Amino acid sequence: MTTEIRGAYLLAAERAVQLLATEELAHRWERESVLPGMSVGGLAGHLARSVLQVEWFLDGQVVGTEPVSPVHYYARLVDTSLPDSALNVGVRARSEETAAAGPAAVAEQAEAAWRRLAVRLDKEPTDRRVAILHRPGEEMLLDGYLQTRCVELAVHLDDLALSVGVRRSAPEAVLAIAVDVLIAAARERHGDQAVMHALARRERDVDQALRVL
């Protein structure tokens, strides 16, 4: 399982790196993306962080707390659909901070990190933990964290490609990981009855149970 997750993550990260280096993206950097309130540059910064953060988190200090699962990482999120929620304001702020370096620098930084990770991930043990730096004191198993990055890469490769008018999507293996994690998060958040309604009886889907992000 470790090999499959890490391999899938690296394939998706490579596609993100390729998209970040396109002229189409650089030319539209200041325009609004398909996500309301987020520029193309901000969205590119957010996508790049799914590569950059893996290194940052690997280098963070871990203390041995109970690791958070990738499913719970998403299931506990609140107000994901509200543009001005604390969650989304924080995401935009971190994304714009990364984007401030400009399209060329962001592309170069992401590619360099991806190349280092292609070597480094192969050497990390299966029980390797990472520190979730934006949640002080929280940790995840590396493979669990990479599953969350597969979710982010699958979602935002699509967002960014649509924003700049190119065709680019995550590999099938990454889409499968993303769907598995998000469905499991929906089940934890709403319960199986609500998820069943969302899948088979949409007229009874009062909670929009499949909407995790």
Coordinates of N, CA, C and O in Angstrom, one line a residue, residues 3-186:
T3 N 3.8 1.8 -1.3 CA 4.4 2.0 -2.6 C 3.3 2.6 -3.5 O 3.6 3.6 -4.3
E4 N 2.1 2.1 -3.5 CA 1.1 2.6 -4.3 C 0.7 4.0 -4.0 O 0.5 4.9 -4.9
I5 N 0.6 4.4 -2.7 CA 0.2 5.7 -2.3 C 1.3 6.7 -2.7 O 1.0 7.8 -3.3
R6 N 2.5 6.4 -2.4 CA 3.6 7.3 -2.7 C 3.8 7.5 -4.2 O 4.1 8.6 -4.7
G7 N 3.7 6.4 -5.0 CA 3.8 6.4 -6.4 C 2.7 7.3 -7.0 O 2.9 8.1 -7.9
A8 N 1.5 7.1 -6.6 CA 0.3 7.9 -7.1 C 0.5 9.3 -6.7 O 0.3 10.2 -7.6
Y9 N 0.9 9.6 -5.5 CA 1.1 11.0 -5.1 C 2.2 11.7 -6.0 O 2.0 12.8 -6.5
L10 N 3.3 11.0 -6.3 CA 4.3 11.6 -7.1 C 3.9 11.8 -8.5 O 4.3 12.8 -9.2
L11 N 3.0 11.0 -9.1 CA 2.5 11.2 -10.4 C 1.6 12.4 -10.5 O 1.7 13.2 -11.4
A12 N 0.8 12.6 -9.4 CA -0.1 13.7 -9.4 C 0.7 15.0 -9.2 O 0.4 16.1 -9.8
A13 N 1.7 14.9 -8.3 CA 2.6 16.1 -8.1 C 3.3 16.5 -9.4 O 3.5 17.7 -9.7
E14 N 3.7 15.5 -10.2 CA 4.4 15.8 -11.4 C 3.4 16.6 -12.4 O 3.8 17.5 -13.0
R15 N 2.2 16.1 -12.4 CA 1.2 16.8 -13.3 C 1.0 18.3 -12.8 O 0.8 19.2 -13.6
A16 N 1.0 18.4 -11.5 CA 0.8 19.8 -10.9 C 2.0 20.7 -11.3 O 1.9 21.8 -11.7
V17 N 3.2 20.1 -11.2 CA 4.4 20.8 -11.6 C 4.4 21.2 -13.1 O 4.7 22.4 -13.4
Q18 N 3.9 20.3 -13.9 CA 3.8 20.6 -15.3 C 2.8 21.8 -15.6 O 3.1 22.7 -16.4
L19 N 1.7 21.7 -14.9 CA 0.7 22.8 -15.1 C 1.2 24.1 -14.6 O 0.9 25.2 -15.2
L20 N 1.9 24.1 -13.5 CA 2.4 25.4 -12.9 C 3.4 26.0 -13.8 O 3.6 27.3 -13.7
A21 N 4.0 25.3 -14.7 CA 5.0 25.8 -15.6 C 4.5 26.3 -16.9 O 5.3 26.8 -17.8
T22 N 3.2 26.2 -17.1 CA 2.6 26.6 -18.5 C 2.5 28.1 -18.7 O 2.3 28.8 -17.7
E23 N 2.7 28.5 -19.9 CA 2.5 29.9 -20.2 C 1.1 30.4 -20.0 O 0.9 31.5 -19.6
E24 N 0.1 29.5 -20.2 CA -1.3 29.9 -20.0 C -1.5 30.3 -18.6 O -2.2 31.3 -18.3
L25 N -0.9 29.7 -17.6 CA -1.0 30.0 -16.2 C -0.4 31.4 -16.0 O -1.0 32.2 -15.3
A26 N 0.8 31.5 -16.4 CA 1.6 32.8 -16.2 C 0.8 34.0 -16.7 O 0.8 35.0 -16.1
H27 N 0.2 33.8 -17.9 CA -0.5 34.9 -18.5 C -1.8 35.3 -17.8 O -2.3 36.4 -17.9
R28 N -2.4 34.4 -17.1 CA -3.6 34.6 -16.3 C -3.4 34.8 -14.8 O -4.4 34.7 -14.1
W29 N -2.3 34.9 -14.4 CA -1.9 34.9 -13.0 C -2.8 35.8 -12.1 O -3.2 35.5 -11.0
E30 N -3.0 37.0 -12.6 CA -3.8 38.0 -11.8 C -5.3 37.9 -12.0 O -6.0 38.6 -11.3
R31 N -5.8 37.1 -12.9 CA -7.2 37.0 -13.2 C -7.9 36.1 -12.1 O -7.2 35.4 -11.4
E32 N -9.2 36.2 -12.1 CA -10.0 35.4 -11.1 C -10.0 34.0 -11.6 O -10.2 33.7 -12.8
S33 N -9.9 33.0 -10.7 CA -10.0 31.6 -11.1 C -11.5 31.2 -11.1 O -12.4 32.0 -10.8
V34 N -11.7 29.9 -11.3 CA -13.1 29.4 -11.2 C -13.6 29.3 -9.8 O -14.8 29.1 -9.6
L35 N -12.7 29.5 -8.8 CA -13.1 29.6 -7.4 C -13.3 31.0 -7.0 O -12.4 31.8 -7.0
P36 N -14.6 31.4 -6.7 CA -14.9 32.8 -6.4 C -14.0 33.4 -5.3 O -13.8 32.7 -4.3
G37 N -13.4 34.6 -5.5 CA -12.6 35.2 -4.5 C -11.2 34.7 -4.5 O -10.4 35.2 -3.6
M38 N -10.8 33.9 -5.4 CA -9.4 33.4 -5.5 C -8.8 33.6 -6.9 O -9.4 33.2 -7.9
S39 N -7.7 34.3 -6.9 CA -7.1 34.5 -8.2 C -6.4 33.2 -8.8 O -6.3 32.3 -8.0
V40 N -6.1 33.3 -10.0 CA -5.4 32.1 -10.6 C -4.1 31.9 -9.9 O -3.7 30.8 -9.6
G41 N -3.4 33.0 -9.6 CA -2.1 32.9 -8.9 C -2.3 32.3 -7.5 O -1.5 31.4 -7.0
G42 N -3.4 32.7 -6.8 CA -3.6 32.2 -5.5 C -4.0 30.7 -5.5 O -3.5 29.9 -4.7
L43 N -4.7 30.3 -6.6 CA -5.0 28.9 -6.7 C -3.8 28.1 -7.1 O -3.6 27.0 -6.6
A44 N -2.9 28.7 -7.9 CA -1.7 28.0 -8.2 C -0.8 27.9 -7.0 O -0.2 26.8 -6.8
G45 N -0.8 28.9 -6.1 CA 0.0 28.8 -4.9 C -0.6 27.7 -4.0 O 0.2 26.9 -3.4
H46 N -1.9 27.5 -4.0 CA -2.5 26.5 -3.2 C -2.2 25.1 -3.7 O -1.8 24.2 -3.0
L47 N -2.2 24.9 -5.1 CA -1.8 23.7 -5.7 C -0.3 23.4 -5.4 O 0.0 22.2 -5.0
A48 N 0.5 24.4 -5.5 CA 1.9 24.2 -5.3 C 2.2 23.7 -3.9 O 3.1 22.9 -3.6
R49 N 1.4 24.2 -2.9 CA 1.6 23.8 -1.5 C 1.4 22.3 -1.3 O 2.0 21.8 -0.3
S50 N 0.7 21.6 -2.1 CA 0.5 20.2 -2.0 C 1.8 19.4 -2.3 O 1.9 18.2 -2.1
V51 N 2.7 20.2 -2.9 CA 4.1 19.6 -3.2 C 5.0 20.2 -2.1 O 5.7 19.4 -1.4
L52 N 5.0 21.5 -1.9 CA 6.0 22.1 -1.0 C 5.8 21.7 0.4 O 6.7 21.4 1.2
Q53 N 4.5 21.6 0.9 CA 4.2 21.2 2.3 C 4.7 19.9 2.7 O 5.0 19.7 3.9
V54 N 4.8 18.9 1.8 CA 5.2 17.6 2.1 C 6.6 17.7 2.7 O 6.9 17.1 3.7
E55 N 7.5 18.4 2.0 CA 8.8 18.6 2.5 C 8.8 19.3 3.9 O 9.5 19.0 4.8
W56 N 8.0 20.4 3.9 CA 8.0 21.2 5.2 C 7.6 20.3 6.4 O 8.1 20.4 7.4
F57 N 6.5 19.5 6.1 CA 6.0 18.7 7.2 C 7.0 17.6 7.6 O 7.1 17.2 8.7
L58 N 7.6 17.0 6.6 CA 8.6 16.0 6.9 C 9.8 16.5 7.7 O 10.3 15.8 8.6
D59 N 10.1 17.8 7.6 CA 11.1 18.4 8.3 C 10.7 19.0 9.7 O 11.5 19.5 10.5
G60 N 9.4 18.9 10.0 CA 8.8 19.4 11.2 C 9.1 18.4 12.4 O 9.4 17.3 12.2
Q61 N 9.0 18.9 13.6 CA 9.3 18.1 14.8 C 8.1 17.3 15.2 O 7.0 17.9 15.3
V62 N 8.2 16.0 15.3 CA 7.1 15.2 15.8 C 7.4 14.7 17.2 O 8.6 14.5 17.6
V63 N 6.4 14.6 18.0 CA 6.5 14.2 19.4 C 5.8 12.9 19.8 O 5.9 12.5 20.9
G64 N 5.1 12.3 18.8 CA 4.5 11.0 19.1 C 3.1 11.0 19.5 O 2.6 10.1 20.2
T65 N 2.4 12.1 19.2 CA 0.9 12.1 19.5 C 0.2 11.2 18.6 O 0.7 10.7 17.6
E66 N -1.0 10.8 19.0 CA -1.8 9.9 18.2 C -2.1 10.5 16.8 O -2.6 11.6 16.7
P67 N -1.7 9.8 15.8 CA -1.8 10.3 14.4 C -3.3 10.5 14.0 O -4.1 9.6 14.3
V68 N -3.6 11.6 13.3 CA -4.9 11.8 12.7 C -5.0 11.0 11.4 O -4.1 11.0 10.6
S69 N -6.2 10.4 11.2 CA -6.3 9.7 9.9 C -6.7 10.7 8.8 O -7.2 11.8 9.1
P70 N -6.4 10.3 7.6 CA -6.8 11.2 6.4 C -8.3 11.4 6.4 O -8.8 12.4 6.0
V71 N -9.1 10.4 6.8 CA -10.5 10.5 6.7 C -11.0 11.6 7.8 O -11.7 12.5 7.4
H72 N -10.5 11.5 9.0 CA -10.9 12.4 10.0 C -10.3 13.8 9.7 O -10.9 14.8 10.1
Y73 N -9.2 13.9 9.0 CA -8.6 15.2 8.6 C -9.7 16.0 7.9 O -9.8 17.2 8.1
Y74 N -10.5 15.4 7.0 CA -11.5 16.1 6.3 C -12.9 16.0 7.0 O -13.6 17.0 6.9
A75 N -13.2 14.9 7.6 CA -14.5 14.8 8.2 C -14.8 15.9 9.3 O -15.9 16.3 9.4
R76 N -13.8 16.4 9.9 CA -14.0 17.3 11.0 C -14.1 18.8 10.5 O -14.5 19.7 11.3
L77 N -13.8 19.0 9.2 CA -13.8 20.4 8.7 C -15.2 20.9 8.7 O -16.2 20.2 8.4
V78 N -15.4 22.2 9.1 CA -16.7 22.9 9.1 C -16.6 24.1 8.2 O -15.6 24.7 8.0
D79 N -17.8 24.5 7.7 CA -17.9 25.7 6.9 C -17.1 25.7 5.6 O -16.6 26.7 5.2
T80 N -16.9 24.5 5.0 CA -16.0 24.4 3.8 C -16.7 25.1 2.6 O -15.9 25.6 1.8
S81 N -18.0 25.3 2.6 CA -18.6 25.9 1.5 C -18.9 27.4 1.6 O -19.4 28.1 0.7
L82 N -18.5 27.9 2.8 CA -18.7 29.4 3.0 C -17.4 30.1 2.7 O -16.3 29.9 3.4
P83 N -17.4 31.0 1.7 CA -16.1 31.7 1.3 C -15.4 32.5 2.4 O -14.2 32.5 2.4
D84 N -16.2 33.0 3.3 CA -15.6 33.8 4.4 C -15.4 33.1 5.7 O -15.2 33.7 6.7
S85 N -15.5 31.8 5.7 CA -15.3 31.0 6.9 C -13.8 31.1 7.3 O -12.9 31.4 6.5
A86 N -13.5 30.9 8.6 CA -12.1 31.0 9.1 C -11.2 30.0 8.3 O -10.1 30.3 8.0
L87 N -11.8 28.8 8.0 CA -11.1 27.8 7.2 C -10.6 28.4 5.9 O -9.5 28.3 5.5
N88 N -11.6 28.9 5.1 CA -11.3 29.3 3.7 C -10.5 30.6 3.7 O -9.6 30.8 2.8
V89 N -10.7 31.5 4.7 CA -9.8 32.7 4.8 C -8.4 32.3 5.0 O -7.4 32.8 4.4
G90 N -8.2 31.3 5.9 CA -6.8 30.8 6.2 C -6.2 30.2 5.0 O -5.0 30.4 4.7
V91 N -6.9 29.4 4.2 CA -6.4 28.7 3.0 C -6.0 29.8 2.0 O -4.9 29.7 1.4
R92 N -6.9 30.8 1.8 CA -6.5 31.8 0.8 C -5.3 32.6 1.2 O -4.4 32.9 0.4
A93 N -5.2 32.9 2.5 CA -4.0 33.7 3.0 C -2.7 32.9 2.8 O -1.7 33.5 2.3
R94 N -2.7 31.6 3.1 CA -1.5 30.8 2.9 C -1.2 30.6 1.4 O 0.0 30.7 1.0
S95 N -2.2 30.5 0.6 CA -2.0 30.4 -0.8 C -1.5 31.6 -1.5 O -0.5 31.6 -2.3
E96 N -2.0 32.8 -1.1 CA -1.5 34.0 -1.6 C -0.1 34.3 -1.2 O 0.7 34.9 -1.9
E97 N 0.2 33.9 0.1 CA 1.6 34.0 0.5 C 2.6 33.3 -0.3 O 3.7 33.8 -0.7
T98 N 2.2 32.1 -0.7 CA 3.1 31.3 -1.6 C 3.1 31.9 -3.0 O 4.2 32.0 -3.7
A99 N 2.0 32.4 -3.5 CA 1.9 32.9 -4.8 C 2.6 34.3 -5.0 O 2.9 34.7 -6.1
A100 N 2.9 34.9 -3.9 CA 3.5 36.2 -4.0 C 4.9 36.2 -4.7 O 5.4 37.2 -5.2
A101 N 5.5 35.0 -4.7 CA 6.8 34.9 -5.4 C 6.7 35.0 -6.9 O 7.7 35.3 -7.6
G102 N 5.5 34.9 -7.4 CA 5.3 35.0 -8.9 C 5.3 33.6 -9.6 O 5.8 32.6 -9.0
P103 N 4.7 33.6 -10.8 CA 4.6 32.3 -11.5 C 5.8 31.5 -11.7 O 5.9 30.3 -11.5
A104 N 6.9 32.2 -12.1 CA 8.1 31.5 -12.5 C 8.7 30.8 -11.2 O 9.1 29.7 -11.2
A105 N 8.8 31.6 -10.1 CA 9.4 31.1 -8.9 C 8.6 30.0 -8.3 O 9.1 29.0 -7.8
V106 N 7.2 30.1 -8.3 CA 6.4 29.1 -7.7 C 6.6 27.8 -8.5 O 6.7 26.7 -7.9
A107 N 6.6 27.9 -9.8 CA 6.9 26.7 -10.7 C 8.2 26.1 -10.4 O 8.3 24.8 -10.3
E108 N 9.2 26.9 -10.3 CA 10.6 26.4 -10.0 C 10.7 25.7 -8.6 O 11.2 24.6 -8.4
Q109 N 10.1 26.3 -7.6 CA 10.1 25.8 -6.3 C 9.3 24.5 -6.2 O 9.8 23.5 -5.6
A110 N 8.2 24.4 -6.9 CA 7.4 23.1 -6.8 C 8.2 22.0 -7.6 O 8.2 20.9 -7.1
E111 N 8.8 22.3 -8.7 CA 9.5 21.3 -9.4 C 10.7 20.8 -8.6 O 11.0 19.6 -8.5
A112 N 11.4 21.7 -8.0 CA 12.6 21.3 -7.2 C 12.1 20.4 -6.0 O 12.8 19.4 -5.7
A113 N 11.0 20.8 -5.4 CA 10.5 20.0 -4.2 C 10.1 18.6 -4.7 O 10.4 17.6 -4.1
W114 N 9.4 18.6 -5.9 CA 8.9 17.3 -6.4 C 10.1 16.4 -6.7 O 10.1 15.2 -6.4
R115 N 11.2 16.9 -7.3 CA 12.4 16.1 -7.6 C 13.0 15.5 -6.4 O 13.4 14.4 -6.3
R116 N 13.1 16.4 -5.3 CA 13.7 15.9 -4.1 C 12.8 14.8 -3.4 O 13.3 13.8 -2.9
L117 N 11.5 15.0 -3.5 CA 10.5 14.0 -2.9 C 10.6 12.7 -3.6 O 10.4 11.6 -3.0
A118 N 10.8 12.7 -4.9 CA 10.9 11.5 -5.7 C 12.0 10.6 -5.2 O 11.9 9.4 -5.3
V119 N 13.0 11.2 -4.6 CA 14.1 10.4 -4.0 C 13.8 10.1 -2.6 O 13.9 9.0 -2.1
R120 N 13.3 11.1 -1.9 CA 13.2 11.0 -0.4 C 12.1 10.1 0.0 O 12.3 9.3 1.0
L121 N 10.9 10.1 -0.7 CA 9.8 9.3 -0.2 C 10.1 7.8 -0.3 O 9.6 7.0 0.5
D122 N 11.0 7.4 -1.2 CA 11.3 6.0 -1.4 C 12.1 5.5 -0.2 O 12.2 4.3 0.1
K123 N 12.7 6.4 0.6 CA 13.6 6.0 1.7 C 12.9 6.1 3.1 O 13.4 5.7 4.1
E124 N 11.7 6.7 3.1 CA 11.0 6.9 4.4 C 10.3 5.7 4.8 O 9.7 5.0 4.0
P125 N 10.4 5.3 6.1 CA 9.8 4.0 6.6 C 8.3 4.1 6.6 O 7.7 5.2 6.5
T126 N 7.6 3.0 6.6 CA 6.1 3.0 6.6 C 5.5 3.6 7.8 O 4.3 4.1 7.7
D127 N 6.2 3.7 8.9 CA 5.6 4.3 10.1 C 6.1 5.7 10.3 O 5.9 6.3 11.4
R128 N 6.6 6.3 9.3 CA 7.1 7.7 9.3 C 5.9 8.6 9.6 O 4.9 8.6 9.0
R129 N 6.1 9.6 10.6 CA 5.1 10.6 10.9 C 5.6 11.9 10.4 O 6.7 12.2 10.3
V130 N 4.6 12.8 10.2 CA 4.9 14.2 9.8 C 4.1 15.1 10.8 O 3.0 14.8 11.3
A131 N 4.7 16.3 11.0 CA 4.0 17.3 11.8 C 3.1 18.2 10.9 O 3.6 18.7 9.9
I132 N 1.9 18.3 11.3 CA 0.9 19.2 10.6 C 1.1 20.6 11.1 O 0.6 21.0 12.1
L133 N 2.0 21.4 10.4 CA 2.5 22.6 11.0 C 1.4 23.7 11.2 O 1.5 24.5 12.1
H134 N 0.3 23.7 10.4 CA -0.7 24.7 10.6 C -1.7 24.2 11.7 O -2.6 25.0 12.1
R135 N -1.5 23.1 12.3 CA -2.2 22.6 13.5 C -1.2 22.1 14.5 O -0.9 20.9 14.6
P136 N -0.6 23.1 15.3 CA 0.5 22.7 16.2 C 0.2 21.6 17.1 O -0.9 21.5 17.7
G137 N 1.1 20.6 17.2 CA 1.0 19.5 18.0 C 0.3 18.3 17.4 O 0.2 17.2 17.9
E138 N -0.2 18.5 16.1 CA -0.9 17.4 15.4 C 0.0 16.7 14.5 O 0.9 17.3 13.9
E139 N -0.2 15.4 14.4 CA 0.7 14.6 13.5 C -0.2 13.6 12.6 O -1.3 13.3 13.0
M140 N 0.4 13.2 11.5 CA -0.2 12.2 10.7 C 0.9 11.2 10.3 O 2.1 11.6 10.2
L141 N 0.5 10.0 10.0 CA 1.4 9.1 9.3 C 1.7 9.7 7.9 O 0.8 10.2 7.3
L142 N 2.9 9.5 7.4 CA 3.2 10.1 6.1 C 2.3 9.6 5.0 O 1.8 10.4 4.2
D143 N 2.0 8.3 5.0 CA 1.2 7.8 3.9 C -0.3 8.4 4.0 O -0.9 8.6 3.0
G144 N -0.7 8.6 5.3 CA -2.0 9.2 5.5 C -2.0 10.6 5.0 O -3.0 11.1 4.3
Y145 N -1.0 11.4 5.3 CA -0.9 12.7 4.8 C -0.8 12.8 3.3 O -1.5 13.7 2.6
L146 N -0.1 11.9 2.7 CA 0.0 11.9 1.2 C -1.4 11.6 0.6 O -1.7 12.1 -0.5
Q147 N -2.2 10.8 1.3 CA -3.6 10.6 0.8 C -4.4 11.9 0.8 O -5.1 12.2 -0.2
T148 N -4.2 12.7 1.8 CA -4.8 14.1 1.8 C -4.3 14.9 0.6 O -5.0 15.7 0.0
R149 N -3.0 14.8 0.3 CA -2.4 15.6 -0.8 C -3.0 15.1 -2.1 O -3.1 15.8 -3.1
C150 N -3.3 13.8 -2.2 CA -3.9 13.2 -3.4 C -5.3 13.9 -3.6 O -5.7 14.2 -4.7
V151 N -6.0 14.0 -2.5 CA -7.3 14.7 -2.6 C -7.1 16.1 -3.1 O -7.8 16.5 -4.1
E152 N -6.2 16.9 -2.5 CA -6.0 18.3 -2.9 C -5.5 18.4 -4.3 O -6.0 19.3 -5.1
L153 N -4.6 17.5 -4.7 CA -4.1 17.6 -6.1 C -5.2 17.2 -7.1 O -5.3 17.8 -8.2
A154 N -6.0 16.2 -6.8 CA -7.1 15.8 -7.7 C -8.1 16.9 -7.9 O -8.5 17.2 -9.0
V155 N -8.5 17.6 -6.8 CA -9.5 18.6 -6.8 C -8.9 19.9 -7.5 O -9.6 20.5 -8.4
H156 N -7.7 20.3 -7.2 CA -7.2 21.6 -7.6 C -6.5 21.6 -8.9 O -6.3 22.6 -9.6
L157 N -6.0 20.4 -9.4 CA -5.5 20.3 -10.7 C -6.7 20.6 -11.7 O -6.5 21.3 -12.7
D158 N -7.9 20.1 -11.4 CA -9.1 20.3 -12.2 C -9.4 21.8 -12.1 O -9.7 22.4 -13.2
D159 N -9.5 22.4 -10.9 CA -9.8 23.8 -10.8 C -8.9 24.7 -11.6 O -9.3 25.6 -12.3
L160 N -7.6 24.4 -11.4 CA -6.6 25.3 -12.1 C -6.6 25.1 -13.6 O -6.5 26.1 -14.3
A161 N -6.7 23.9 -14.1 CA -6.8 23.7 -15.5 C -8.0 24.4 -16.1 O -7.8 25.0 -17.2
L162 N -9.1 24.3 -15.5 CA -10.3 25.0 -16.0 C -10.1 26.5 -15.9 O -10.5 27.3 -16.8
S163 N -9.4 27.0 -15.0 CA -9.1 28.4 -14.8 C -8.3 29.0 -15.9 O -8.3 30.2 -16.2
V164 N -7.4 28.2 -16.5 CA -6.4 28.7 -17.5 C -6.7 28.1 -18.9 O -6.0 28.4 -19.8
G165 N -7.8 27.3 -19.0 CA -8.2 26.9 -20.3 C -7.3 25.8 -20.9 O -7.2 25.7 -22.1
V166 N -6.8 24.9 -20.1 CA -6.0 23.7 -20.6 C -6.7 22.4 -20.0 O -7.5 22.5 -19.1
R167 N -6.3 21.3 -20.6 CA -6.8 20.0 -20.2 C -5.7 19.4 -19.3 O -4.6 19.1 -19.8
R168 N -6.1 19.1 -18.1 CA -5.2 18.5 -17.2 C -6.0 17.9 -16.0 O -6.8 18.6 -15.4
S169 N -5.8 16.6 -15.7 CA -6.5 16.0 -14.6 C -5.5 15.1 -13.9 O -4.4 14.7 -14.4
A170 N -5.9 14.7 -12.7 CA -5.1 13.8 -11.9 C -5.1 12.4 -12.5 O -6.1 12.0 -13.2
P171 N -4.1 11.6 -12.3 CA -4.1 10.2 -12.7 C -5.2 9.4 -12.1 O -5.7 9.7 -11.0
E172 N -5.7 8.3 -12.8 CA -6.8 7.5 -12.3 C -6.5 7.0 -10.8 O -7.4 7.0 -10.0
A173 N -5.3 6.6 -10.6 CA -5.0 6.1 -9.2 C -5.2 7.1 -8.2 O -5.6 6.8 -7.0
V174 N -4.9 8.4 -8.5 CA -5.0 9.5 -7.5 C -6.5 9.8 -7.4 O -7.0 10.1 -6.2
L175 N -7.2 9.8 -8.5 CA -8.7 10.1 -8.3 C -9.3 9.0 -7.5 O -10.2 9.3 -6.7
A176 N -8.9 7.7 -7.6 CA -9.5 6.7 -6.8 C -9.2 6.9 -5.3 O -10.1 6.7 -4.4
I177 N -8.0 7.3 -5.0 CA -7.6 7.6 -3.6 C -8.5 8.7 -3.1 O -9.0 8.7 -2.0
A178 N -8.6 9.8 -3.9 CA -9.4 11.0 -3.5 C -10.8 10.6 -3.2 O -11.4 11.0 -2.2
V179 N -11.4 9.9 -4.1 CA -12.8 9.5 -3.9 C -13.0 8.6 -2.7 O -13.9 8.8 -1.9
D180 N -12.1 7.7 -2.5 CA -12.2 6.8 -1.3 C -12.1 7.6 0.0 O -12.9 7.4 0.9
V181 N -11.2 8.6 0.1 CA -11.0 9.4 1.3 C -12.2 10.2 1.5 O -12.8 10.3 2.6
L182 N -12.7 10.9 0.5 CA -13.8 11.8 0.6 C -15.2 11.1 0.9 O -15.9 11.6 1.7
I183 N -15.4 9.9 0.3 CA -16.6 9.2 0.7 C -16.5 8.7 2.1 O -17.5 8.8 2.9
A184 N -15.4 8.3 2.6 CA -15.2 7.8 4.0 C -15.4 9.0 4.9 O -16.0 8.9 6.0
A185 N -14.9 10.2 4.5 CA -15.1 11.4 5.3 C -16.6 11.8 5.4 O -17.1 12.2 6.5
A186 N -17.3 11.6 4.3 CA -18.7 11.9 4.3 C -19.5 10.9 5.2 O -20.4 11.3 5.9

